[in-house]
Short mmCIF file of C-alpha atoms in Angstrom, two decimals:
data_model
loop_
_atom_site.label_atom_id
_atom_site.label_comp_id
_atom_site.label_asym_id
_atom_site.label_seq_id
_atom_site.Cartn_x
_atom_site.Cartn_y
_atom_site.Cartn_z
CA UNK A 39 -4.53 -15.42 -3.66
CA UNK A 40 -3.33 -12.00 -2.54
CA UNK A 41 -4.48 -9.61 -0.03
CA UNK A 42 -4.39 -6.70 2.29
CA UNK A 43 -5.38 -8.38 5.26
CA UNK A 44 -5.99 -4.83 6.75
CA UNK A 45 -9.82 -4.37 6.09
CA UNK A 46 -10.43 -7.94 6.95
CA UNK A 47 -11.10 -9.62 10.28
CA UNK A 48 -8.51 -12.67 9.01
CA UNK A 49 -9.36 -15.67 6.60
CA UNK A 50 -11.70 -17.68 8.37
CA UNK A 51 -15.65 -17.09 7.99
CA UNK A 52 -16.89 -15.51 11.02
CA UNK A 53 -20.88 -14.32 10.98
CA UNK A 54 -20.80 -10.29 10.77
CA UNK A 55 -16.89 -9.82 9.74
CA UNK A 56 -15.62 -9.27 6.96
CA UNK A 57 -13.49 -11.77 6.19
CA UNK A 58 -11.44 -13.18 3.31
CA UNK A 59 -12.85 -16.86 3.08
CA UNK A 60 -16.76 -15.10 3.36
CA UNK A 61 -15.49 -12.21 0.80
CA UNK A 62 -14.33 -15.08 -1.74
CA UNK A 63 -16.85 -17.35 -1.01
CA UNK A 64 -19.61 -14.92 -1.68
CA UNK A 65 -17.92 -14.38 -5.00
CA UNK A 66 -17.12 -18.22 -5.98
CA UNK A 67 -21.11 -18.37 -5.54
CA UNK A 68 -22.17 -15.88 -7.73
CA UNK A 69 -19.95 -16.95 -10.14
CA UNK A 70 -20.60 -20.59 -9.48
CA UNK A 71 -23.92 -20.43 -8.83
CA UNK A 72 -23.70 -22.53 -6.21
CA UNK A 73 -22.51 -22.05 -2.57
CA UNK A 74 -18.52 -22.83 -2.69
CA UNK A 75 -16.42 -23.69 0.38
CA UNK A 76 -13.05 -22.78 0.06
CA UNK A 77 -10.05 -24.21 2.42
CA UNK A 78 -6.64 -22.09 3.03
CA UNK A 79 -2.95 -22.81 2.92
CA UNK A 80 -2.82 -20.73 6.02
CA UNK A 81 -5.66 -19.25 8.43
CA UNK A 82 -4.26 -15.88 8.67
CA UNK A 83 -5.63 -13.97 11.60
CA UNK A 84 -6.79 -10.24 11.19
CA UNK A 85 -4.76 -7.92 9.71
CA UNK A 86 -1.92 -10.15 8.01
CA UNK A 87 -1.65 -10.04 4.68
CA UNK A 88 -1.00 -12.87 2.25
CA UNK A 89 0.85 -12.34 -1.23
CA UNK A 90 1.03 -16.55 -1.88
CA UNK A 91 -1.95 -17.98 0.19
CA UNK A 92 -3.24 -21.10 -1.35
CA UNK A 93 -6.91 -22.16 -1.37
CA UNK A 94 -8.84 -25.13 -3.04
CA UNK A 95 -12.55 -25.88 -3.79
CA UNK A 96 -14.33 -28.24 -5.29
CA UNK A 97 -17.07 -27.05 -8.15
CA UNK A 98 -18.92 -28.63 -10.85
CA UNK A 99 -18.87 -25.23 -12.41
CA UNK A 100 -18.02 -25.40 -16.17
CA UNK A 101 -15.90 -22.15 -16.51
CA UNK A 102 -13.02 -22.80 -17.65
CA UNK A 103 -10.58 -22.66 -14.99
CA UNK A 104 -7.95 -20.31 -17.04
CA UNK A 105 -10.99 -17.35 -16.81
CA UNK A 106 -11.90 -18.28 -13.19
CA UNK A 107 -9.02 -15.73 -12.37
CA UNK A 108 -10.61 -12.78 -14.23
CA UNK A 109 -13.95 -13.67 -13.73
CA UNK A 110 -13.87 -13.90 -9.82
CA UNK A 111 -11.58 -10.86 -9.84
CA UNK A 112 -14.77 -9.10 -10.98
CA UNK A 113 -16.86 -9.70 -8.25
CA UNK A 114 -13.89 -8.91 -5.85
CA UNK A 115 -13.08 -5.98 -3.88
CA UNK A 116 -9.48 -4.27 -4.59
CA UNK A 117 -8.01 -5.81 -1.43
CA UNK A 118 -8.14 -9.02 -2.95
CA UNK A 119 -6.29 -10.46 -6.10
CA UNK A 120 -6.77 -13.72 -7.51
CA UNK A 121 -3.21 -14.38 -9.21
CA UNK A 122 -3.64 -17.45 -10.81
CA UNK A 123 -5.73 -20.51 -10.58
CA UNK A 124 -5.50 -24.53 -11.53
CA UNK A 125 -7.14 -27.44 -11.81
CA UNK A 126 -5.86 -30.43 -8.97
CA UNK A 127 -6.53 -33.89 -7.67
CA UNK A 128 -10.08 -34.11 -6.24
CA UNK A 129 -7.77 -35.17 -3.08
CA UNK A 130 -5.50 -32.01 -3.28
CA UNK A 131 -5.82 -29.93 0.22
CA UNK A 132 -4.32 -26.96 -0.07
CA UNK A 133 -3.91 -26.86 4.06
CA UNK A 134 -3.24 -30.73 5.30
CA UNK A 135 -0.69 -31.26 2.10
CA UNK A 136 1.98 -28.03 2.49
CA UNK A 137 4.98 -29.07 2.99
CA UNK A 138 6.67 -25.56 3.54
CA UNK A 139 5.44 -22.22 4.42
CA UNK A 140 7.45 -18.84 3.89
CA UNK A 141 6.21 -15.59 6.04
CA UNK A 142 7.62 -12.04 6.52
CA UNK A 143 7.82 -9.77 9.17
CA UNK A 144 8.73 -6.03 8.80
CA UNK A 145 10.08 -3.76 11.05
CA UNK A 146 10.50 0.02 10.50
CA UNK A 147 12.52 2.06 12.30
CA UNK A 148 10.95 5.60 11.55
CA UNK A 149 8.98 7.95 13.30
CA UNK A 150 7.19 9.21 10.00
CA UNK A 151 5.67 6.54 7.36
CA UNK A 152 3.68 6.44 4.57
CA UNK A 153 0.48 5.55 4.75
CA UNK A 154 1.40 2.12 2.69
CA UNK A 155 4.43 1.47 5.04
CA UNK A 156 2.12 1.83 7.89
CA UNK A 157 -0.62 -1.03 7.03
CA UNK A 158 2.58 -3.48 6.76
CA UNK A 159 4.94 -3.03 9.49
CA UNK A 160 5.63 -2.59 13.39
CA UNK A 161 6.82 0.65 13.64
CA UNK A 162 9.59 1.10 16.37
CA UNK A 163 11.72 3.44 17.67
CA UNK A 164 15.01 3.30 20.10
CA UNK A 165 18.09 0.57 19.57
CA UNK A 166 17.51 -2.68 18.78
CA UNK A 167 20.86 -5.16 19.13
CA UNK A 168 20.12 -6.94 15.54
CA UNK A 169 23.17 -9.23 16.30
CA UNK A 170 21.59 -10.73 19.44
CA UNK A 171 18.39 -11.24 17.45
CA UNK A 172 20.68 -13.09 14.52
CA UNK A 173 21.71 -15.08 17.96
CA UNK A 174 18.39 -16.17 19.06
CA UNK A 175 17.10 -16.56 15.46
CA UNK A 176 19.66 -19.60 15.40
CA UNK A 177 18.67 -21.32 18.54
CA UNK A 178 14.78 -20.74 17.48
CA UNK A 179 16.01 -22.77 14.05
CA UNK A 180 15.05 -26.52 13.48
CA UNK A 181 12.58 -28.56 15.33
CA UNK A 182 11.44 -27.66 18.86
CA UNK A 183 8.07 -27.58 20.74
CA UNK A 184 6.75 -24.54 20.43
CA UNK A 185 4.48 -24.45 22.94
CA UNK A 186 5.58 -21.23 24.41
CA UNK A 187 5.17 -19.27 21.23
CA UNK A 188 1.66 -20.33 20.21
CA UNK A 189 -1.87 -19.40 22.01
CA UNK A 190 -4.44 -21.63 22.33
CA UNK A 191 -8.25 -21.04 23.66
CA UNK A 192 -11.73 -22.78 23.66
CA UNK A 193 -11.83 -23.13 19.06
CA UNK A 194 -7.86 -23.66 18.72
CA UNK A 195 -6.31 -26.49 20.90
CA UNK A 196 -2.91 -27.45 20.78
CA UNK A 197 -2.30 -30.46 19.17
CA UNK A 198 1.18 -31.67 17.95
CA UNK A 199 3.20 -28.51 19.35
CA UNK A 200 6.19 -29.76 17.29
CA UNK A 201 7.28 -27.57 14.29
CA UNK A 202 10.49 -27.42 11.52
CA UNK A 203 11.89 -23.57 11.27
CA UNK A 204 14.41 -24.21 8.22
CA UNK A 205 15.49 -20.74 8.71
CA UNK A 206 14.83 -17.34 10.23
CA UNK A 207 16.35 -14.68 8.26
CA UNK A 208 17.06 -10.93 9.39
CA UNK A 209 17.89 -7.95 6.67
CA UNK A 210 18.42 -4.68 7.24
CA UNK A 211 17.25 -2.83 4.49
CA UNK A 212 16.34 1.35 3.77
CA UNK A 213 12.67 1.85 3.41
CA UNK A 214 12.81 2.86 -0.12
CA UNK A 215 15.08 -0.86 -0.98
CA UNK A 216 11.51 -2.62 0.67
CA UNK A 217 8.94 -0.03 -0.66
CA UNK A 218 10.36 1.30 -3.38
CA UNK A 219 8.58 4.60 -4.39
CA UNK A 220 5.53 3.48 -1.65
CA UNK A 221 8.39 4.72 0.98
CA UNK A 222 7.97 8.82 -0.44
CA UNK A 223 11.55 9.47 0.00
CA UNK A 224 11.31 9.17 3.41
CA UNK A 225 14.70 8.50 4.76
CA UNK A 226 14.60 5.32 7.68
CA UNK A 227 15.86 2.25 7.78
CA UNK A 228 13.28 -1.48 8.43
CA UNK A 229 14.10 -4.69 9.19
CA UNK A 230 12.38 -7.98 7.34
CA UNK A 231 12.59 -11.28 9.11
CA UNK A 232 11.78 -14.13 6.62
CA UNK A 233 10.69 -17.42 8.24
CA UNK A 234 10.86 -20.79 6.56
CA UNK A 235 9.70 -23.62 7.92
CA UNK A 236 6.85 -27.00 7.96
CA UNK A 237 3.92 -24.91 9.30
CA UNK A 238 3.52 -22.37 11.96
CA UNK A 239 1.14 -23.05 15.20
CA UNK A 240 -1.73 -20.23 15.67
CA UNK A 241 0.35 -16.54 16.58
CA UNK A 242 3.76 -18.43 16.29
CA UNK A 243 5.67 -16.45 13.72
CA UNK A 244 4.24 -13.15 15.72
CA UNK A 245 5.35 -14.69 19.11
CA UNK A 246 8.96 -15.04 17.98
CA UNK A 247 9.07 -12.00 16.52
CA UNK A 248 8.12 -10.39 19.65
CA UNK A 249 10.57 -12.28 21.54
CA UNK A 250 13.17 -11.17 18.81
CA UNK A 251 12.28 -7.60 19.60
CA UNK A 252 12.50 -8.42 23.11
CA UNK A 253 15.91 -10.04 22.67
CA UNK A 254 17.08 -6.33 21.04
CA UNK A 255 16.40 -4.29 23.35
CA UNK A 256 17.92 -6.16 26.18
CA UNK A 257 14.51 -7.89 28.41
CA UNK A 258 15.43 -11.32 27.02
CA UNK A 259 19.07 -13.07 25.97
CA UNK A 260 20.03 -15.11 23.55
CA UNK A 261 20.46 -17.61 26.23
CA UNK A 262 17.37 -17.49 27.36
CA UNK A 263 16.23 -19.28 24.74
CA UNK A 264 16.53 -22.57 25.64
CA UNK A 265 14.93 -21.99 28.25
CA UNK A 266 11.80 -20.48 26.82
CA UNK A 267 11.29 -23.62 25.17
CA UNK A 268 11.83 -25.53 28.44
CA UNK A 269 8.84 -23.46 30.34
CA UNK A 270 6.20 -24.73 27.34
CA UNK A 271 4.41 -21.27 28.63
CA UNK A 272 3.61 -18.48 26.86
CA UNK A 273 4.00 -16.34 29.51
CA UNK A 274 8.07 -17.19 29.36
CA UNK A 275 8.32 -15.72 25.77
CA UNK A 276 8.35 -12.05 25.25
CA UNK A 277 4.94 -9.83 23.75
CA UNK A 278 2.94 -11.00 20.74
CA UNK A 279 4.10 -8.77 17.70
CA UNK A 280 1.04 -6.49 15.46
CA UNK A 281 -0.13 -8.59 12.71
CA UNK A 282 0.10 -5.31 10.28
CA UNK A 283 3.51 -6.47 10.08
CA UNK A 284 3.31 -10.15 8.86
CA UNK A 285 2.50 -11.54 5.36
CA UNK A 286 2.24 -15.12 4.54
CA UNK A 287 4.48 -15.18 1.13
CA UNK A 288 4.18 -18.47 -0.51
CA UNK A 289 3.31 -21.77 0.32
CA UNK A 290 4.93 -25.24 -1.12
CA UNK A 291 3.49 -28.60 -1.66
CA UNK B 1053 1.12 15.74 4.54
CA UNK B 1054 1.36 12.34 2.98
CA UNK B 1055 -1.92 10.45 2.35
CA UNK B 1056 -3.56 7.32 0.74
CA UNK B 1057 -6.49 9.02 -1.39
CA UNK B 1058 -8.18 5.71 -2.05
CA UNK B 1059 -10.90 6.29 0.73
CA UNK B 1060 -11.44 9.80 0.40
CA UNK B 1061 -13.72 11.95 -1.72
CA UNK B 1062 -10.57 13.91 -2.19
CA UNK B 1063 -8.94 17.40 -0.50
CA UNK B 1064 -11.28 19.80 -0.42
CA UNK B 1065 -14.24 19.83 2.41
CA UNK B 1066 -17.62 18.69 1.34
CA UNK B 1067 -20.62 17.95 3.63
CA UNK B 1068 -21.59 14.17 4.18
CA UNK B 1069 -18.11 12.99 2.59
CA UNK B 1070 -14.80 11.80 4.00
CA UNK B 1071 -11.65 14.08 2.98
CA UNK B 1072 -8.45 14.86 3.60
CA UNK B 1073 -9.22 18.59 4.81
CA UNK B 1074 -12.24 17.66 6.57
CA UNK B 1075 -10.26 15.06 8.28
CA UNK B 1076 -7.61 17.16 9.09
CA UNK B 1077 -9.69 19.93 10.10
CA UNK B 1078 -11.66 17.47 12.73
CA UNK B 1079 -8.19 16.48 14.00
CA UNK B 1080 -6.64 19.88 14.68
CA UNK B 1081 -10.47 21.36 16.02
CA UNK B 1082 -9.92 18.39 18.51
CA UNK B 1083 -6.03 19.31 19.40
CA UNK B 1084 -6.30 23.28 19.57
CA UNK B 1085 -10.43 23.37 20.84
CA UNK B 1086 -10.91 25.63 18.33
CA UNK B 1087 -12.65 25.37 14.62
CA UNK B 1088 -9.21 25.65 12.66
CA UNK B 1089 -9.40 25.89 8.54
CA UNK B 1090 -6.39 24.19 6.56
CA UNK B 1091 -5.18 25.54 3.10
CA UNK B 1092 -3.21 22.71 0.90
CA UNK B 1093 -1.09 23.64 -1.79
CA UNK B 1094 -2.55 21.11 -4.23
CA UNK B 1095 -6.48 20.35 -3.52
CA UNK B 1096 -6.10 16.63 -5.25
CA UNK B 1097 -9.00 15.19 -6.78
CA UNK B 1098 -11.00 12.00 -5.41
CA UNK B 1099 -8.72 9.18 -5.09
CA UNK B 1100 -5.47 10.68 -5.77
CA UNK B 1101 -2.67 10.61 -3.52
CA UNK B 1102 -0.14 13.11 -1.61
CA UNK B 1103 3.28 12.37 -0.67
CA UNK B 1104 4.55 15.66 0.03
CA UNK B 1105 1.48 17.95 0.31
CA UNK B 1106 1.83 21.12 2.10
CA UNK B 1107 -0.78 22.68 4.35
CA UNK B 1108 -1.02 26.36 6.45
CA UNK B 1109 -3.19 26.84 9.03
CA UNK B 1110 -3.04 29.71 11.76
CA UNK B 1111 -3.66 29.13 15.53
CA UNK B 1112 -3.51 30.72 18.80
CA UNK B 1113 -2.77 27.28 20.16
CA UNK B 1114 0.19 27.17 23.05
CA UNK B 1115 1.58 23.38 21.65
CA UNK B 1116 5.02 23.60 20.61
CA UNK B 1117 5.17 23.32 16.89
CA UNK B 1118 7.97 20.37 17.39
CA UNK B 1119 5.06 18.59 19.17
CA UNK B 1120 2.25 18.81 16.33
CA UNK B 1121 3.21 16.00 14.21
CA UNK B 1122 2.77 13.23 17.15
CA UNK B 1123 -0.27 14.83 18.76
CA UNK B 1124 -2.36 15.52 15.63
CA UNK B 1125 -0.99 11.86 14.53
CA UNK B 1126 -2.45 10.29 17.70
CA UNK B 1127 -6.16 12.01 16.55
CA UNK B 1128 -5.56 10.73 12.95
CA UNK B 1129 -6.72 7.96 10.69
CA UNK B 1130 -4.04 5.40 9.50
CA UNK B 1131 -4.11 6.84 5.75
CA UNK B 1132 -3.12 10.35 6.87
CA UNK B 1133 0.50 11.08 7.59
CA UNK B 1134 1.64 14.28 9.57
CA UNK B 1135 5.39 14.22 8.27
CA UNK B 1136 6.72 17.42 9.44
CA UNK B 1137 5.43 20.98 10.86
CA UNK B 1138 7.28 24.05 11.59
CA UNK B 1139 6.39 27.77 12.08
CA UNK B 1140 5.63 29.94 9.39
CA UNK B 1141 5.25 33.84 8.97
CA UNK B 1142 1.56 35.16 9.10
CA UNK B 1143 1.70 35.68 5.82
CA UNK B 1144 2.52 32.04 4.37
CA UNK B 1145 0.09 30.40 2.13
CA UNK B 1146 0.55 27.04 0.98
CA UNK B 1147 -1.06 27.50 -2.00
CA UNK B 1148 -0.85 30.96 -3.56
CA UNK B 1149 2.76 30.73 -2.89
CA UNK B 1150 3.79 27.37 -4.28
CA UNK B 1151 6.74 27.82 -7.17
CA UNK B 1152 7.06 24.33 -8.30
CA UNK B 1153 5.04 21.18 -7.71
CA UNK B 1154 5.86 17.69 -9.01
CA UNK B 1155 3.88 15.08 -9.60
CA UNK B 1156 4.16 11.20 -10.22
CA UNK B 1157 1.69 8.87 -12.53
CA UNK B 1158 2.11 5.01 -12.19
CA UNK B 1159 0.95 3.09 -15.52
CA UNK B 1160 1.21 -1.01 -14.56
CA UNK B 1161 1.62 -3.28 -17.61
CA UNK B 1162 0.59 -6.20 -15.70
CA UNK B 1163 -2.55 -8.50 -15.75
CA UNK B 1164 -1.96 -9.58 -11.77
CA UNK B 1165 -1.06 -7.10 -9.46
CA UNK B 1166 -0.93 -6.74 -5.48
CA UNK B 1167 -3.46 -4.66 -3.63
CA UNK B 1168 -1.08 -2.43 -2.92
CA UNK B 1169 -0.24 -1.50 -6.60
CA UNK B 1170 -4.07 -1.67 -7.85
CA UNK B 1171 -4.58 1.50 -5.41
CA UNK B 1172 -1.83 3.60 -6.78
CA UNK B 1173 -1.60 2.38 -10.82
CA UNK B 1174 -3.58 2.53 -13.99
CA UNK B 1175 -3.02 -1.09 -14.73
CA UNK B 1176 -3.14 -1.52 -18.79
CA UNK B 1177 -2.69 -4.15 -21.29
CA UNK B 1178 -1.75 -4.04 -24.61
CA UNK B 1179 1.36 -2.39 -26.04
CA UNK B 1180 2.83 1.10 -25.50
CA UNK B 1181 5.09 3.11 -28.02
CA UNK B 1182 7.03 4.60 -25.32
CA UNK B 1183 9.73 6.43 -27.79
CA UNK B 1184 6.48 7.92 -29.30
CA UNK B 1185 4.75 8.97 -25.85
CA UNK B 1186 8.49 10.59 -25.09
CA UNK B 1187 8.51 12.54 -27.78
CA UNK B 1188 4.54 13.76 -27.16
CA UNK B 1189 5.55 14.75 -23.80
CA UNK B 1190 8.36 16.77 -25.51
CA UNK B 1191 5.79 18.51 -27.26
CA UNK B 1192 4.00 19.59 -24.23
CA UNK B 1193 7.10 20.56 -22.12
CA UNK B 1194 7.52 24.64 -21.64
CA UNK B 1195 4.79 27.14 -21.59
CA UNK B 1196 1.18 26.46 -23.19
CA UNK B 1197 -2.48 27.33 -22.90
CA UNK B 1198 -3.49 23.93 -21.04
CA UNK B 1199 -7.45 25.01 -21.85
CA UNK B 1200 -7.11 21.42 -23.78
CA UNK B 1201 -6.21 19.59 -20.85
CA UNK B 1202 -8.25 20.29 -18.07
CA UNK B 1203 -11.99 20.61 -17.24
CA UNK B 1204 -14.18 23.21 -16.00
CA UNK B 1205 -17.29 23.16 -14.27
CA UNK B 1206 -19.52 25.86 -12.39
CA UNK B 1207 -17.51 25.84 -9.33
CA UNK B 1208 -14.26 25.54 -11.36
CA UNK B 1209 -13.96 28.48 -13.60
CA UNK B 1210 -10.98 28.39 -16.16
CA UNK B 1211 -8.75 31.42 -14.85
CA UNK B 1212 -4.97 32.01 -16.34
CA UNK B 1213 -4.96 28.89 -18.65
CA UNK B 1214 -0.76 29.05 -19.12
CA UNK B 1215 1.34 27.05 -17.18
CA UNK B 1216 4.79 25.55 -17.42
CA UNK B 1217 5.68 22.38 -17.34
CA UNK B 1218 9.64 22.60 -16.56
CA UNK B 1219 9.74 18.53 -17.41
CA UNK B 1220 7.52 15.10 -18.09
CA UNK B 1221 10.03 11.93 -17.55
CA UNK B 1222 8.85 8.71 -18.65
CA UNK B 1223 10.68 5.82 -17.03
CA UNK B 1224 10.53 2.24 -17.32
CA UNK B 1225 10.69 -0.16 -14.82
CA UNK B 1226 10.07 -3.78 -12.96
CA UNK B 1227 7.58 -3.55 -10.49
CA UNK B 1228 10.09 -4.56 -8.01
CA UNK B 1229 11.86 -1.60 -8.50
CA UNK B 1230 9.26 1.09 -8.11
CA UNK B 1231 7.19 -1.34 -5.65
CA UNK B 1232 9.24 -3.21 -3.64
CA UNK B 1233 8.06 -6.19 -1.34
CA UNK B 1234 4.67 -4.78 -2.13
CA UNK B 1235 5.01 -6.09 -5.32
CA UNK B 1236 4.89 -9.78 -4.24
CA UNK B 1237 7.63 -11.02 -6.16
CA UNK B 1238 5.26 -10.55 -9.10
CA UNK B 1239 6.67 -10.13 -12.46
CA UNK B 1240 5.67 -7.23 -14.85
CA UNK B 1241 6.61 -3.85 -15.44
CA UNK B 1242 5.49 -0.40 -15.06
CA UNK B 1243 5.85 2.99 -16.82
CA UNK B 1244 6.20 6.47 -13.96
CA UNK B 1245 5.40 9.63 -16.01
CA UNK B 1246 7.31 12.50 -13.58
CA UNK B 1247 6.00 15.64 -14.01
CA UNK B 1248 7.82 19.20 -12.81
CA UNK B 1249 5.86 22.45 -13.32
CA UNK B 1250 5.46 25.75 -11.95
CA UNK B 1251 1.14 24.73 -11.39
CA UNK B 1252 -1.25 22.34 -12.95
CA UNK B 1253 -4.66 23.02 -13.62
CA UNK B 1254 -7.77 20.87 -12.56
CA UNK B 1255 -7.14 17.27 -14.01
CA UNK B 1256 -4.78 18.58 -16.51
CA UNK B 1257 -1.99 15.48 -15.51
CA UNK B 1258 -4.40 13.25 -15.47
CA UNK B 1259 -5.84 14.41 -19.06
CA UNK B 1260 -2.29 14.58 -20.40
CA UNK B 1261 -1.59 11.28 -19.47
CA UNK B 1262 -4.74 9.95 -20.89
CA UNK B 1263 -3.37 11.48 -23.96
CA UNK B 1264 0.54 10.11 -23.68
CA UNK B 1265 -1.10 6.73 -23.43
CA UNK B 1266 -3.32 7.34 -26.41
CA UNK B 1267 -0.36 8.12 -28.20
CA UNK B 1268 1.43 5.29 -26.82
CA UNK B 1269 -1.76 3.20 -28.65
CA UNK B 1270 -1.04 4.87 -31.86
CA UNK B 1271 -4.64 6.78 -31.81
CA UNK B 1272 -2.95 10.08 -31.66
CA UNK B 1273 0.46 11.36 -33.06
CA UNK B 1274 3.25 13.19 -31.23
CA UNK B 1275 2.70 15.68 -34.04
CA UNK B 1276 -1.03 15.84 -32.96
CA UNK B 1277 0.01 17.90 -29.92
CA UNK B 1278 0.55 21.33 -31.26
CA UNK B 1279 -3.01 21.15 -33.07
CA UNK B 1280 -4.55 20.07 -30.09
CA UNK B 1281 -3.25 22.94 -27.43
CA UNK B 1282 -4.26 25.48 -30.42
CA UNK B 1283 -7.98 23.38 -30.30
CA UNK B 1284 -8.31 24.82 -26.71
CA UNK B 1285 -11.18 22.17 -26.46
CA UNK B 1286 -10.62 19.23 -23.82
CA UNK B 1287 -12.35 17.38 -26.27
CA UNK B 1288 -9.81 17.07 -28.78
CA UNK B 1289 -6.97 15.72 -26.13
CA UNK B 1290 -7.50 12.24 -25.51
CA UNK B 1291 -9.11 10.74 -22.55
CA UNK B 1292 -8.43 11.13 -18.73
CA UNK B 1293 -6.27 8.80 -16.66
CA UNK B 1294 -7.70 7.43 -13.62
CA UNK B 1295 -7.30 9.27 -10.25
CA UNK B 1296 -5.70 6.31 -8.54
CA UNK B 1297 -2.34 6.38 -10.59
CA UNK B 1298 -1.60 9.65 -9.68
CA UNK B 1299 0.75 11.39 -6.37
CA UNK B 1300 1.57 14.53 -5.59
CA UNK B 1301 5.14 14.17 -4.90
CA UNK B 1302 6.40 17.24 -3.82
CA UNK B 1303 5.85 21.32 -3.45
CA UNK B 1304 8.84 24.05 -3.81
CA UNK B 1305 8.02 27.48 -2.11
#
């Protein structure tokens, strides 16, 4: 499933918000018939966006599932694309069995975006040292308690803190090479930080990304990331990044 | 003036809807304290979409010009973009005195798309005789009597019906290419029709390219196109393209 997380109050059901698992599981039961509960890869929050989330349900439903695509599509709003769908295990779980999660964050570095460029990125100005970031990308790589970069409050406790980054990737790119005609000839540059790793605690990837920003422009060092880790507070990080920026891109099992 | 048109009722002002000008109007009332009217160059259509618009308005207002962009930004909705302003003479007027406007029309040949290309394509299936739509849009290059291609109403009266179209460029493409990351890593490809002319009439890119892709279907010939400007009824042109596919790109004075 793929949306434009900018409409919606995140993926979980929340009485009074729109959100994506109420949105598709209003449609699943019209279609169905039945009311449908659907589980997600991820639990986006509001505003990120998802071009690979993963769900599954369970249905007695007799469509077939190669038209359940087209079919839900049509009780969907635009911000929301079904892209393909198949039939699993009755144990598959698209959440608990994900073994590796990709996300995105963009940066722009313009004062003037399009509209499209806008609902997707943090939008900075003034120097940011992208080789110190590269720096403490590497020491946030591999398998640390991240304690420090998650949140946690009354619904979401921490449990296992430990998680796998495989690799934190930073490319500098013009808007038009990561918009293409979206960026309206706008000159500006961006920069897109992929993340791969085992799963991502509640606001991490948007934690470290803040830090990262933090790290280029000069409040935190590269050194200080050790030491971050160390604290196990979140105060000890740097700021909490806009979830415009982040999409979830695809999700392995 | 760069805007998403997917949530408004268009440019021009109308009571109890949202648009660009009454938008922009409500933002500049709020920055100057005084009722200010806007003029566009192009008043697009319901759903359609600027890049480069160009809009005049005249104020006694004391705010530097260099400072309009960011403060009329600030009173803005996120699918309006203030790009650049500068200081006219009195007698500028953005749309009387446009010389050359160019617009851009996205055809997707995809059966998935991301929400971002849904609100700016015509997606279609099926196949497209693209050397025959080139050769169509030959046809229609230079100067005609567009009465065929455009629609007129009680508050649209047709006036001069000659225009000039200095080009129409078909070009094919990946979705990558012309989309970017906002294409999601999705395969497929699209078709951008380019258009360069000295003035279009009401809907008449959106009827031509509703014809293009007729001929692209084989339900019209390139060597329909003479017949059809010398009908001077919209009714013997093919149909109309959808609003959403279609951008202003860019005015000349």
């Amino acid at each position: 499933v793929c949306y434009d997380g900018s409409s919606f109050a995140g993926w979980a059901a929340q009485e009074d918000e729109r959100t994506v698992q109420g949105t598709l599981e209003d449609a699943l039961g019209r279609l169905t018939g039945k009311r449908t509960i659907v589980c997600a890869a991820s639990r986006t929050d509001s505003g990120v966006h998802a071009m690979g989330q993963v769900v599954n349900f369970k249905t007695a439903s007799t469509i077939p599932v190669k038209k359940v695509p087209r079919a839900l599509q049509a009780l969907l709003p635009d911000d929301i694309v079904i892209v393909r769908a198949a039939e699993g295990s009755p144990a598959f779980d698209a959440r608990r069995q994900a073994k590796k999660k990709l996300y995105s964050y963009m940066i722009v570095r313009s004062d003037v975006v399009t509209p499209a460029i806008r609902r997707t990125s943090w939008i900075l100005s003034g120097d940011l040292d992208v080789a110190a970031m590269r720096r403490a990308a590497k020491e946030m790589t591999g398998k640390h308690d991240f304690t420090s970069f998650t949140v946690t409050d009354k619904r979401r406790k921490l449990g296992d803190p430990f998680r796998r980054i495989y690799s934190i990737r930073l490319k500098l790119g013009s808007l038009k090479e990561f918009y293409g005609g979206l960026a309206g000839g706008l000159g500006g540059r961006a920069l897109k930080i992929d993340f791969s790793g085992d799963g991502f605690l509640y606001k991490m990837v948007r934690s470290i990304v803040g830090t990262l920003v933090d790290v280029g422009r000069g409040r935190i060092s590269p050194d200080d990331i050790g030491r971050i880790f160390g604290a196990r507070r979140r105060s000890s990080a740097g700021r909490t990044a806009p979830s415009r920026g982040l999409t979830l891109i695809k999700v392995y099992y």
